[in-house]
Amino acid sequence: MASRFLCLYFPYLLANQLYVRKPNLAKGPLAIVKPEQGRRVVHAVNAEAVAAGIKPGCHVADAQALVPELGLVDYQAGKEERLLTAIGHWCIGYSPQVAINPPDSMMLNITGCSHLWGGEQAYIQALLNILKEKGYELKAAIADTQAAAWAVAHFADTAMVIAPGQHSHALAGLPLSALRLEENLLQRFYKLGFKNIASVLNISRQVLRRRFGEDFLLKLGKALGTVAEPFMALKEQVPYQERLPCLEPLRTAKAIAIAIERLLEALCYRLDKEGKGIRKATLSCYRVDGKLQQLHIGTHQATVHVVHLLKLYALRIAELRPGLGIELFVLDAVAVEDLEAKQERLWIQDADQGLQALSELLDRLAVRMGRNAIQRYLPQQHYWPERSVKTASDLRDEELVQWQLLRPRPIHLIARPLPIEVSAPIPDYPPMLFKLNGELHQISKADGPERIEREWWLEAGEHRDYYQVEDQNGKRYWIFRLGHYDVAQQVQWFLHGYFA
Amino acid sequence: MGAATAKKEQIAHLQAQIWHMQGLKPALHGQDCIRGLEAIAKAFPNSIFPVGALHEFLNFVPEHAAATQGFIAGILQQLMRKGHACIWIAEQHELFPPALAAFGADPSRVIFLHLKHSKDILWACEEALKCEGIAAVVVEIGTLDMVISRRLQLAVEKSGVTGFILRTQAKGLSTTMAAARWQISPLPSIAENGLPGVGHPHWQVDLLKVRNGKPGRWEVMWEAQAFKVLEKKAVKVKEAIILKTG
């Protein structure tokens, strides 16, 4: 079966996309501008600007002289490619093989596809209608070779379907620039009086090779179909997903567990081959009555361990309400990460297994208790006690600063300091006694003060003078006075922690 | 005569096996005994500080809780020496991680679990005790009964993880499967060379109950990153205390 190619040509790709994005952008001539050698140059235009005589490549100043009300938008590098890739992925619905040709066209290998739409004419119309409805102006052509389709799409006026074997006729009338020749070669042809492709078709190959080089013959051959042209198809991103339809709807926990195990096995096999592991997964259960039930799990490190993942789901199966039965299970790996090479972790010297077992334990706990229940703390460079630790976001986080050991810190820190009544006879001395919950504590030993200033760039307030004190029974406390000692007004004292 | 000796030997052998199953075996991740606490280890059968076992600590006021946490942090230092993690389960976040560093335990290797309901705490505790990849599990909980402690004991017998249970409620103090019941209370600190100010942490360590061992009382100090049992006769705990605490 002869190959058939469809070329889609977007003459105003960037401008069209701009109007798709911002529908209330002022209509009228528009130019997309990029800086080039110290000057602002028109990179792309829309149809109105072309009608006004502005071409890509001219300077903005010249363009504005022609059309004073010209709208200007800055160009983002690589935009066309991203846009064409996105459209290309969408086009995979029309043909499994799509290639992009930045900056303005794309190629579909439609061999064996068009009959599904009832012929090539209907196929091309269907595709054009949808893209035009979305807001893109485009031209298209179907031909036997990629180069011919490209040439016809760019240089013919309407959407054209070149019948099989007819592409050399169609090419004959087109100008030589339809062969994607370089500018200086093109100029040579014009100088010699060659205007269209037909005029070179009758000249012998030897002469053409001698005069215009091998490269020209190659391009001509690609257009005529005598030389094969490679097709660089976009790679489809297959989601990490597994489906399991059930002939009989499932209702029991055991059956559901078996279904999940099958899905996990298939998914983990594929992930393992690609060197990836699951961080987050979602199980969607479609019930007979059309209701959808979902279970989400997360792990602390990327894993493809089926037994472990199954355990995580087993903890949650009881939450499912199968109703009359579940007829379709879909398992999605929502977040995947590269599987960590089995390497020695810094803080588990013993074995990788230690971390593995720990991580699996934490996953089980997180599934049941929620991820927020699990915390790990790392030091932070703050003296203010409440801010001296931060929560680690990951099991693999290492401390960036050392734990500070110079100053005494209580083992039990009270989240909100408790106000206490004290009697402190001399300013800036530790108190002689304090009263807590009605109980009097005689202070026999004390260390301090350790002044900790409030971090003014974070919050306003007074500093704290901390004392480590011990009462007559040997109980040790961390107390502080807020602000300076003041005779005129009562100073406030607080209990902030207990020492071991 | 010979038969009697053989019988005795066999019984001793079987007893050792039972002890081994109950967690009185050389530590998996640390050295054989907690350094500095050799004097206390003598109270346990075989003179081994039971590592793969449950330890129950009584603390009903925050001051005692702080002393207990300090004492446990000192033990954790040795259990976590090989780089294993520890899991600390509590209702709310009260423990101040930097203080663990003062007792030599690396706070960044302690994973905290803050859970609201005691049912969740016990479930998490059992799961954690079953996990062989960790050094110890510390759990702060109101009460503990025989059935639950039996479950936890079975978990540690398999995994060899050390479990520390900090009981915070005085009422309903029943018998449990724990290898030991401790009470740590603060004593006036001892400063070096009679210097003024607060000195090294100093505790009274009461072993109220020891499975197959003898209870006792010691004075322990934390000095230079190690425990130090003070040279004082191990005071025998009064029978009355034992009776009162069940």
XYZ file of C-alpha atoms in Angstrom:
746
model
C 0.000 0.000 0.000
C 1.425 3.347 -0.993
C 2.082 5.787 1.797
C -0.073 8.870 2.113
C 0.915 11.991 3.973
C -1.056 14.946 5.203
C 0.703 18.242 5.745
C -0.868 20.867 7.984
C 0.468 24.383 7.439
C -0.216 27.108 9.992
C 0.729 30.418 8.352
C -0.136 32.487 11.440
C 0.480 29.969 14.200
C 1.709 32.314 16.932
C -0.818 35.052 16.251
C -3.680 32.539 16.150
C -2.617 31.026 19.430
C -2.525 34.472 20.979
C -6.150 35.060 20.002
C -7.103 31.598 21.264
C -5.547 32.434 24.612
C -6.869 35.967 24.896
C -10.134 36.182 22.968
C -10.637 39.860 23.818
C -7.317 40.975 22.383
C -7.884 43.980 20.064
C -8.481 42.845 16.498
C -6.331 44.329 13.763
C -2.772 43.973 12.529
C -0.531 42.262 15.037
C 3.178 41.483 15.053
C 5.165 39.224 17.326
C 8.501 40.836 17.943
C 11.872 39.530 18.980
C 15.140 41.362 19.483
C 17.817 40.580 16.940
C 21.240 42.207 16.841
C 20.141 45.141 18.890
C 17.013 45.814 16.886
C 13.453 44.704 17.233
C 12.429 42.528 14.344
C 9.028 41.192 13.379
C 9.094 37.441 13.968
C 5.518 36.488 13.117
C 2.388 38.299 11.986
C -1.312 37.750 11.520
C -3.405 37.909 8.346
C -4.326 41.582 8.767
C -0.690 42.576 9.097
C 0.191 40.664 5.918
C -2.619 42.459 4.119
C -1.141 45.767 5.304
C 2.217 44.775 3.804
C 4.154 43.645 6.883
C 6.298 40.576 6.449
C 8.207 38.575 9.041
C 11.817 39.720 9.116
C 11.222 43.453 8.714
C 12.104 45.874 11.455
C 9.474 47.024 13.887
C 10.155 50.664 13.097
C 9.452 50.047 9.388
C 6.327 48.084 10.190
C 5.055 50.832 12.466
C 5.694 53.385 9.714
C 3.393 51.325 7.482
C 0.748 50.648 10.118
C 0.910 53.023 13.097
C -1.743 51.089 15.072
C 0.201 47.809 14.783
C -0.129 45.679 17.917
C 3.162 44.367 19.258
C 3.681 41.260 21.379
C 7.001 39.876 22.625
C 8.137 36.525 21.327
C 8.895 33.653 23.672
C 11.727 31.451 22.503
C 10.730 27.935 21.467
C 7.047 28.753 21.503
C 6.275 27.295 18.077
C 7.807 23.984 18.892
C 5.913 23.654 22.142
C 2.698 24.634 20.440
C 3.187 22.265 17.514
C 4.034 19.449 19.898
C 0.830 20.047 21.812
C -1.247 20.135 18.621
C 0.662 17.108 17.379
C -0.285 15.106 20.462
C -3.884 16.077 19.888
C -3.615 14.985 16.231
C -2.646 11.486 17.351
C -6.395 10.958 17.496
C -6.381 11.173 13.701
C -3.249 9.238 12.939
C -0.860 7.337 15.169
C 2.124 8.890 13.427
C 2.544 12.628 13.688
C 5.731 14.575 13.073
C 6.270 18.263 13.633
C 8.204 20.581 11.344
C 8.842 23.774 13.286
C 8.223 26.622 12.849
C 4.887 26.300 11.101
C 3.837 22.873 9.872
C 3.301 19.303 10.827
C 3.055 16.035 8.962
C 0.668 13.164 9.543
C 1.254 9.732 8.115
C -2.338 8.898 7.247
C -1.703 5.635 5.437
C -4.703 3.441 6.215
C -6.410 6.033 8.415
C -8.606 8.072 6.125
C -11.156 5.389 5.289
C -12.361 5.601 8.887
C -13.584 9.097 8.082
C -15.046 8.034 4.730
C -12.290 9.015 2.358
C -9.464 11.490 2.205
C -11.579 14.479 1.328
C -13.835 13.937 4.328
C -10.820 13.242 6.522
C -9.046 16.465 5.627
C -12.245 18.462 6.048
C -12.957 16.971 9.451
C -9.497 17.808 10.709
C -9.530 21.317 9.230
C -12.968 22.110 10.577
C -12.038 21.236 14.119
C -8.768 23.162 14.048
C -10.453 26.167 12.417
C -13.161 26.045 15.039
C -10.462 26.212 17.677
C -9.217 29.406 16.048
C -6.320 28.363 13.857
C -5.997 29.419 10.244
C -4.407 26.648 8.287
C -3.920 24.982 4.953
C -3.544 21.296 4.305
C -2.695 18.868 1.568
C -2.554 15.126 1.123
C 0.010 13.580 -1.209
C 2.159 10.488 -1.734
C 5.345 12.028 -0.368
C 6.045 14.305 2.541
C 7.794 16.906 0.437
C 4.954 17.015 -2.077
C 2.359 17.408 0.660
C 4.469 20.151 2.211
C 4.832 21.962 -1.110
C 1.147 21.779 -1.982
C 0.054 22.829 1.507
C 2.323 25.860 1.420
C 1.811 26.981 -2.137
C -1.680 25.904 -3.183
C -4.666 27.974 -2.215
C -7.160 25.448 -0.929
C -7.096 22.176 0.906
C -6.046 19.730 -1.743
C -5.984 16.013 -2.015
C -3.493 14.897 -4.614
C -4.620 11.561 -5.959
C -2.142 8.679 -5.648
C 0.563 8.908 -8.313
C -0.455 12.413 -9.354
C 1.955 14.352 -7.198
C 4.465 15.094 -9.967
C 1.669 16.796 -11.948
C 0.655 18.785 -8.943
C 4.234 19.804 -8.254
C 4.890 20.869 -11.820
C 2.989 24.120 -11.508
C 4.510 25.150 -8.188
C 7.421 27.576 -7.839
C 10.865 26.198 -7.088
C 10.786 27.488 -3.519
C 8.233 24.734 -2.843
C 11.178 22.326 -2.812
C 12.565 23.940 0.385
C 15.718 25.094 -1.363
C 18.304 27.362 0.157
C 18.079 31.015 -0.702
C 21.287 31.311 -2.779
C 20.415 28.204 -4.839
C 16.990 29.639 -5.479
C 18.523 32.898 -6.658
C 20.698 30.984 -9.117
C 17.637 29.285 -10.596
C 15.864 32.607 -10.970
C 18.884 34.133 -12.671
C 18.891 31.266 -15.151
C 15.203 31.761 -15.828
C 13.780 28.743 -14.061
C 10.526 29.730 -12.410
C 8.652 26.554 -11.564
C 9.340 22.913 -10.907
C 8.108 21.829 -14.334
C 10.988 23.664 -15.940
C 13.600 21.502 -14.202
C 11.827 18.176 -14.535
C 12.908 17.735 -18.163
C 16.597 18.428 -17.569
C 18.835 15.399 -17.210
C 20.056 14.492 -13.732
C 23.733 14.706 -14.692
C 23.349 18.294 -15.726
C 21.403 19.191 -12.623
C 23.987 17.514 -10.414
C 26.843 19.350 -12.129
C 25.126 22.709 -11.939
C 23.219 22.611 -8.665
C 24.760 19.841 -6.598
C 23.687 16.535 -5.105
C 21.605 18.246 -2.455
C 19.168 19.623 -4.996
C 18.672 16.213 -6.572
C 17.995 14.760 -3.151
C 15.290 17.319 -2.465
C 13.746 16.812 -5.861
C 13.845 13.056 -5.343
C 12.081 13.377 -1.987
C 9.330 15.411 -3.584
C 8.892 13.006 -6.454
C 9.083 9.943 -4.256
C 12.246 8.433 -5.677
C 14.143 9.055 -2.456
C 12.743 7.996 0.906
C 12.300 10.692 3.536
C 12.549 9.741 7.198
C 9.498 10.366 9.359
C 10.283 11.574 12.868
C 7.062 10.664 14.661
C 6.182 12.259 17.983
C 6.433 9.814 20.818
C 3.116 9.339 22.481
C 3.177 9.692 26.228
C 1.391 6.650 27.493
C 0.031 7.325 30.977
C 1.111 4.922 33.697
C -2.247 3.287 33.865
C -3.652 -0.200 34.035
C -7.262 -1.284 33.512
C -9.006 -4.396 34.640
C -12.546 -4.908 33.361
C -14.452 -7.636 35.154
C -16.962 -9.891 33.462
C -18.807 -10.357 36.707
C -18.976 -7.339 39.025
C -16.817 -7.809 42.118
C -18.172 -7.259 45.581
C -16.018 -9.021 48.133
C -12.918 -7.608 49.761
C -10.903 -10.639 48.770
C -11.841 -10.347 45.098
C -11.031 -6.640 45.142
C -7.652 -7.385 46.693
C -6.919 -9.888 43.918
C -7.921 -7.315 41.311
C -5.638 -4.700 42.868
C -2.789 -7.191 42.991
C -3.130 -7.943 39.275
C -3.166 -4.247 38.421
C -0.167 -3.547 40.621
C 1.783 -6.419 39.117
C 1.215 -5.150 35.576
C 1.927 -1.531 36.468
C 5.007 -2.258 38.538
C 6.407 -4.513 35.825
C 6.235 -1.677 33.345
C 7.537 0.937 35.785
C 10.402 -1.292 36.832
C 11.449 -1.732 33.203
C 11.525 2.038 32.765
C 13.421 2.543 36.006
C 10.568 4.365 37.689
C 8.726 3.869 40.944
C 5.337 4.887 42.324
C 5.086 7.860 44.670
C 1.356 8.377 44.385
C -1.280 6.083 42.956
C -5.015 6.282 42.491
C -7.337 3.341 42.175
C -10.626 4.146 40.470
C -13.424 1.633 40.864
C -16.352 1.982 38.470
C -19.480 0.508 39.955
C -22.304 -1.165 38.083
C -24.609 1.732 38.934
C -22.225 4.212 37.330
C -20.791 5.590 40.574
C -17.065 6.069 40.883
C -15.054 5.282 43.988
C -11.424 6.198 44.377
C -8.615 5.269 46.737
C -5.441 7.316 46.870
C -2.179 6.122 48.330
C 1.224 7.743 48.636
C 4.661 6.408 49.459
C 7.709 7.935 51.086
C 10.052 6.836 48.344
C 9.554 5.568 44.829
C 8.743 1.885 44.925
C 7.720 -0.986 42.664
C 7.313 -3.420 45.524
C 3.974 -5.083 44.759
C 3.577 -6.725 48.172
C 4.105 -3.446 49.948
C 1.793 -1.459 47.696
C -0.854 -4.143 48.027
C -0.550 -3.859 51.810
C -1.178 -0.126 51.554
C -4.326 -0.755 49.549
C -5.389 -3.612 51.808
C -5.533 -1.116 54.670
C -8.056 0.919 52.724
C -10.208 -1.682 50.975
C -12.711 -1.484 53.821
C -13.438 2.116 52.781
C -14.775 1.004 49.409
C -18.509 0.662 49.029
C -18.891 -1.801 46.166
C -22.696 -1.545 46.128
C -23.958 -3.960 43.523
C -20.449 -4.640 42.362
C -17.456 -3.087 40.668
C -17.061 -3.793 36.975
C -13.937 -1.841 36.097
C -10.776 -1.097 38.022
C -8.343 1.530 36.778
C -5.024 2.030 38.524
C -3.136 5.238 37.770
C 0.367 6.010 38.912
C -0.284 9.712 39.425
C 3.241 10.560 40.480
C 6.255 8.514 39.529
C 9.889 9.135 40.312
C 13.098 7.573 39.182
C 13.821 4.501 41.225
C 16.721 5.234 43.469
C 19.668 3.044 42.731
C 20.263 0.727 45.628
C 22.849 2.790 47.399
C 24.026 3.308 50.891
C 22.214 6.101 52.622
C 24.141 8.436 54.809
C 22.157 7.893 57.905
C 21.465 4.208 57.590
C 24.923 2.766 57.419
C 23.815 -0.724 58.213
C 21.956 -1.584 55.074
C 19.628 -0.284 52.472
C 17.081 -2.644 53.921
C 16.761 -0.562 57.056
C 15.539 2.432 55.111
C 13.413 0.251 52.898
C 11.652 -1.292 55.894
C 11.301 2.092 57.571
C 9.922 3.722 54.452
C 7.378 0.953 54.019
C 6.361 1.262 57.647
C 5.861 5.011 57.240
C 3.778 4.432 54.116
C 1.472 2.131 56.053
C 1.194 4.638 58.873
C 0.571 7.488 56.435
C -2.209 5.605 54.692
C -4.004 5.055 57.966
C -3.184 8.246 59.882
C -2.599 10.782 57.171
C 0.710 12.135 56.097
C 0.611 15.090 58.495
C 0.812 12.832 61.522
C 4.359 11.875 60.600
C 7.029 14.462 61.282
C 10.756 14.605 61.307
C 12.614 17.645 62.534
C 15.744 19.298 61.287
C 17.665 22.176 62.816
C 17.126 25.657 61.528
C 19.368 28.646 61.955
C 17.264 30.501 64.460
C 17.923 31.135 68.139
C 14.265 31.696 68.923
C 13.289 28.306 70.389
C 9.996 27.926 68.557
C 11.751 28.452 65.249
C 14.921 26.491 65.907
C 13.479 23.356 64.307
C 11.680 22.870 61.034
C 9.848 19.872 59.713
C 11.647 17.806 57.109
C 9.680 17.344 53.932
C 11.305 14.126 52.889
C 12.892 11.100 54.461
C 16.045 11.851 52.532
C 16.466 15.421 53.744
C 19.741 15.966 55.528
C 20.383 18.632 58.101
C 21.975 21.704 56.570
C 23.293 23.102 59.843
C 24.520 21.349 62.948
C 22.291 20.741 65.927
C 23.375 23.308 68.454
C 24.743 21.878 71.678
C 26.287 24.898 73.344
C 23.220 26.226 75.128
C 21.052 24.136 77.425
C 17.723 23.286 75.892
C 14.849 21.573 77.701
C 13.754 18.153 76.558
C 10.110 19.062 76.991
C 9.159 22.375 75.425
C 5.753 23.807 76.222
C 4.055 24.918 73.035
C 2.561 28.053 74.641
C 4.677 29.377 77.520
C 2.761 29.212 80.820
C 2.576 32.453 82.821
C 4.015 32.025 86.308
C 4.158 34.196 89.404
C 7.635 34.843 90.668
C 9.418 36.854 93.274
C 12.688 38.181 92.001
C 14.312 40.594 94.388
C 17.189 41.953 92.348
C 16.920 43.019 88.701
C 18.397 40.633 86.194
C 18.765 37.904 88.799
C 16.923 34.638 88.640
C 13.815 34.599 90.829
C 13.920 33.172 94.343
C 10.721 31.267 93.992
C 7.889 30.805 91.544
C 4.368 29.541 91.719
C 3.008 27.119 89.164
C -0.517 25.720 89.368
C -0.703 26.788 92.980
C 2.475 24.951 93.930
C 5.404 26.899 95.290
C 8.869 26.104 93.978
C 11.889 27.354 95.900
C 14.730 27.873 93.505
C 17.958 26.441 94.795
C 20.148 26.589 91.725
C 19.990 28.706 88.599
C 21.895 29.397 85.420
C 21.443 32.372 83.194
C 20.297 34.655 81.879
C 20.513 33.700 78.252
C 19.015 36.544 76.303
C 17.262 35.592 73.096
C 16.236 38.515 70.956
C 13.065 38.357 69.021
C 13.698 38.224 65.317
C 12.354 41.661 64.432
C 12.309 40.917 60.718
C 9.818 38.151 61.412
C 7.700 39.469 64.251
C 7.482 42.332 66.686
C 7.750 41.958 70.437
C 10.088 41.906 73.370
C 13.157 39.784 73.959
C 13.293 36.920 76.433
C 15.797 36.361 79.247
C 15.974 32.640 79.887
C 17.044 30.995 83.130
C 17.644 27.334 83.763
C 16.488 26.790 87.332
C 16.226 23.901 89.743
C 13.866 23.797 92.697
C 14.383 22.321 96.136
C 13.263 18.857 94.934
C 15.633 18.757 92.017
C 13.020 19.464 89.337
C 14.531 21.505 86.544
C 12.704 24.197 84.584
C 13.320 26.655 81.792
C 11.748 29.986 82.646
C 12.030 33.403 81.050
C 11.217 37.012 81.663
C 9.653 38.909 78.818
C 11.366 42.220 78.181
C 13.481 44.319 80.537
C 13.150 44.456 84.274
C 10.924 47.370 85.117
C 10.098 48.773 88.559
C 7.115 50.768 87.410
C 5.177 47.913 85.916
C 4.796 44.243 86.496
C 7.141 42.168 84.350
C 5.853 38.887 83.071
C 7.518 35.569 83.693
C 6.803 32.349 81.869
C 7.596 28.677 82.124
C 8.748 27.376 78.766
C 10.034 23.874 79.385
C 11.243 21.088 81.597
C 14.799 19.831 81.687
C 15.578 16.176 82.117
C 23.050 -37.471 91.986
C 24.190 -37.279 88.365
C 20.628 -37.325 87.175
C 19.738 -34.411 89.429
C 22.595 -32.293 88.062
C 21.625 -33.131 84.511
C 18.057 -32.119 85.253
C 19.218 -28.859 86.747
C 21.378 -28.154 83.725
C 18.531 -28.907 81.417
C 16.219 -26.621 83.341
C 18.809 -23.854 83.270
C 19.200 -24.379 79.556
C 15.459 -24.221 78.964
C 15.185 -21.130 81.153
C 17.860 -19.431 79.065
C 15.921 -20.330 75.946
C 12.760 -18.818 77.363
C 14.621 -15.667 78.296
C 16.037 -15.494 74.826
C 12.562 -15.708 73.360
C 11.307 -13.017 75.692
C 13.844 -10.564 74.454
C 16.601 -11.092 76.978
C 19.189 -11.555 74.330
C 22.228 -9.651 73.177
C 21.250 -6.531 71.304
C 20.849 -6.626 67.563
C 21.868 -3.107 66.750
C 23.820 -1.953 69.787
C 26.366 -3.566 71.967
C 25.438 -6.128 74.568
C 24.671 -3.725 77.335
C 23.807 -0.108 77.726
C 27.102 1.508 78.564
C 27.142 3.018 82.016
C 24.119 1.077 83.170
C 25.913 -2.201 83.901
C 25.002 -1.923 87.567
C 21.327 -1.742 86.716
C 21.591 -4.525 84.147
C 22.493 -6.859 87.032
C 18.905 -6.611 88.193
C 17.750 -8.363 85.030
C 17.993 -12.104 84.510
C 21.331 -13.139 83.004
C 22.561 -9.610 83.796
C 21.546 -8.512 80.319
C 19.709 -5.296 79.703
C 16.772 -6.613 77.646
C 16.901 -4.904 74.299
C 14.269 -6.782 72.321
C 11.646 -6.195 74.976
C 9.123 -3.752 76.321
C 10.034 -1.282 79.031
C 7.353 0.532 80.874
C 8.020 3.920 82.431
C 5.704 5.611 84.884
C 5.546 9.367 84.810
C 2.537 11.269 85.949
C 3.822 14.844 86.127
C 5.640 16.758 83.403
C 8.827 17.059 85.488
C 9.034 13.297 85.778
C 8.172 12.911 82.116
C 11.083 15.169 81.225
C 13.433 13.091 83.403
C 12.149 9.902 81.784
C 12.568 11.332 78.300
C 16.118 12.334 79.131
C 16.898 8.873 80.466
C 15.416 7.240 77.350
C 17.312 9.645 75.094
C 20.502 8.449 76.754
C 19.590 4.824 76.012
C 18.543 5.730 72.450
C 21.981 7.161 71.839
C 23.392 3.665 72.174
C 20.588 1.845 70.407
C 20.736 4.182 67.394
C 24.501 4.054 67.171
C 24.469 1.886 64.056
C 22.446 4.454 62.172
C 18.976 3.062 62.691
C 16.013 5.303 63.138
C 13.725 5.622 66.113
C 10.006 6.268 66.132
C 8.506 8.440 68.826
C 4.735 8.284 69.116
C 2.890 10.858 71.197
C -0.394 12.667 71.315
C 1.146 16.057 70.787
C 4.496 17.468 69.956
C 6.169 18.278 73.250
C 9.600 16.778 72.928
C 12.092 19.406 71.831
C 14.373 17.673 69.302
C 17.531 19.762 69.931
C 17.614 18.420 73.497
C 17.998 14.875 72.176
C 21.275 15.961 70.648
C 22.508 16.853 74.120
C 21.973 13.196 75.087
C 23.851 12.026 72.026
C 20.839 10.784 70.080
C 20.655 12.236 66.583
C 17.327 14.113 66.475
C 17.140 13.995 62.694
C 16.867 10.224 62.882
C 13.884 10.333 65.186
C 10.571 10.202 63.394
C 7.681 11.631 65.347
C 4.117 10.487 65.060
C 1.467 12.727 66.524
C -1.801 10.870 66.908
C -5.000 11.864 68.653
C -6.683 8.604 69.625
C -5.165 5.932 71.787
C -6.481 3.301 69.374
C -4.408 4.821 66.589
C -1.409 5.147 68.880
C -1.510 1.481 69.764
C -1.981 0.395 66.160
C 0.943 2.545 65.025
C 3.013 1.307 67.956
C 2.396 -2.331 67.081
C 3.182 -1.752 63.421
C 6.377 0.061 64.333
C 7.475 -2.598 66.811
C 7.074 -5.221 64.098
C 9.412 -3.350 61.778
C 12.940 -4.685 61.898
C 14.556 -1.670 60.282
C 14.366 0.551 63.342
C 16.197 0.697 66.644
C 13.487 1.619 69.087
C 9.926 2.801 69.470
C 8.963 5.247 72.186
C 5.287 5.665 72.821
C 3.589 8.048 75.237
C 0.217 6.695 76.205
C -2.294 7.023 79.015
C -2.868 3.429 79.998
C -1.797 -0.030 79.005
C -3.457 -3.295 79.869
C -2.417 -6.902 79.834
C -3.944 -7.774 76.468
C -2.383 -4.863 74.619
C 0.996 -5.312 76.253
C 0.898 -8.983 75.267
C 0.364 -8.014 71.641
C 3.211 -5.543 71.789
C 5.447 -8.076 73.504
C 4.770 -10.608 70.735
C 5.699 -7.968 68.178
C 9.030 -7.163 69.800
C 9.902 -10.816 70.365
C 9.848 -11.269 66.621
C 11.590 -8.108 65.525
C 14.038 -7.416 68.361
C 13.058 -3.741 68.471
C 13.175 -2.081 71.879
C 9.884 -0.623 73.011
C 9.618 2.146 75.581
C 6.143 2.829 76.880
C 5.671 6.030 78.812
C 2.512 5.780 80.874
C 1.014 9.052 81.871
C -2.088 8.023 83.834
C -1.789 6.823 87.391
C -5.151 5.096 87.605
C -5.732 1.571 86.440
C -2.135 0.562 86.865
C -2.391 -3.131 86.071
C 0.079 -5.897 85.438
C 1.585 -5.911 81.992
C 3.858 -8.062 79.902
C 6.654 -5.502 80.002
C 10.090 -6.787 80.946
C 10.530 -3.982 83.414
C 8.629 -1.161 85.021
C 10.703 1.912 85.678
C 10.165 5.183 87.397
C 12.600 7.994 86.829
C 12.381 11.033 89.070
C 14.648 14.052 89.091
C 17.136 14.606 91.900
C 19.074 17.794 92.661
C 21.759 18.119 90.055
C 25.418 17.719 90.867
C 27.765 20.362 89.551
C 31.397 19.645 88.959
C 33.701 20.656 91.815
C 30.872 22.355 93.610
C 30.494 25.054 90.965
C 27.398 27.223 91.289
C 24.496 26.809 88.931
C 22.627 23.821 87.571
C 24.851 20.802 87.059
C 24.563 17.518 85.248
C 21.185 15.788 85.072
C 20.717 13.491 88.033
C 17.918 11.015 88.492
C 16.599 8.486 90.872
C 15.983 5.346 88.865
C 13.491 2.928 90.393
C 13.059 -0.477 88.889
C 9.677 -1.222 90.361
C 9.171 -4.552 88.653
C 11.478 -6.802 86.721
C 10.319 -9.977 85.082
C 12.404 -12.738 86.666
C 14.749 -10.184 88.202
C 15.101 -8.155 91.347
C 13.775 -4.610 91.609
C 16.025 -1.910 92.965
C 16.794 1.776 93.231
C 19.811 3.625 91.860
C 21.011 7.144 91.462
C 22.120 7.829 87.927
C 23.818 10.843 86.491
C 24.326 11.927 82.900
C 27.852 13.173 82.540
C 30.139 13.529 79.516
C 27.672 11.863 77.136
C 27.339 8.731 79.253
C 25.366 7.309 82.155
C 27.062 7.058 85.496
C 25.547 5.053 88.306
C 26.522 6.756 91.533
C 28.353 4.696 94.115
C 25.576 4.180 96.552
C 24.088 0.990 97.746
C 21.309 -0.068 95.461
C 18.488 0.703 97.797
C 15.924 -2.030 97.858
C 12.544 -0.709 96.902
C 10.153 -0.969 99.759
C 7.639 -3.710 99.430
C 4.928 -1.111 99.925
C 5.763 0.638 96.656
C 5.678 -2.579 94.743
C 2.321 -3.459 96.229
C 0.930 -0.051 95.509
C 2.023 -0.102 91.900
C 0.569 -3.516 91.345
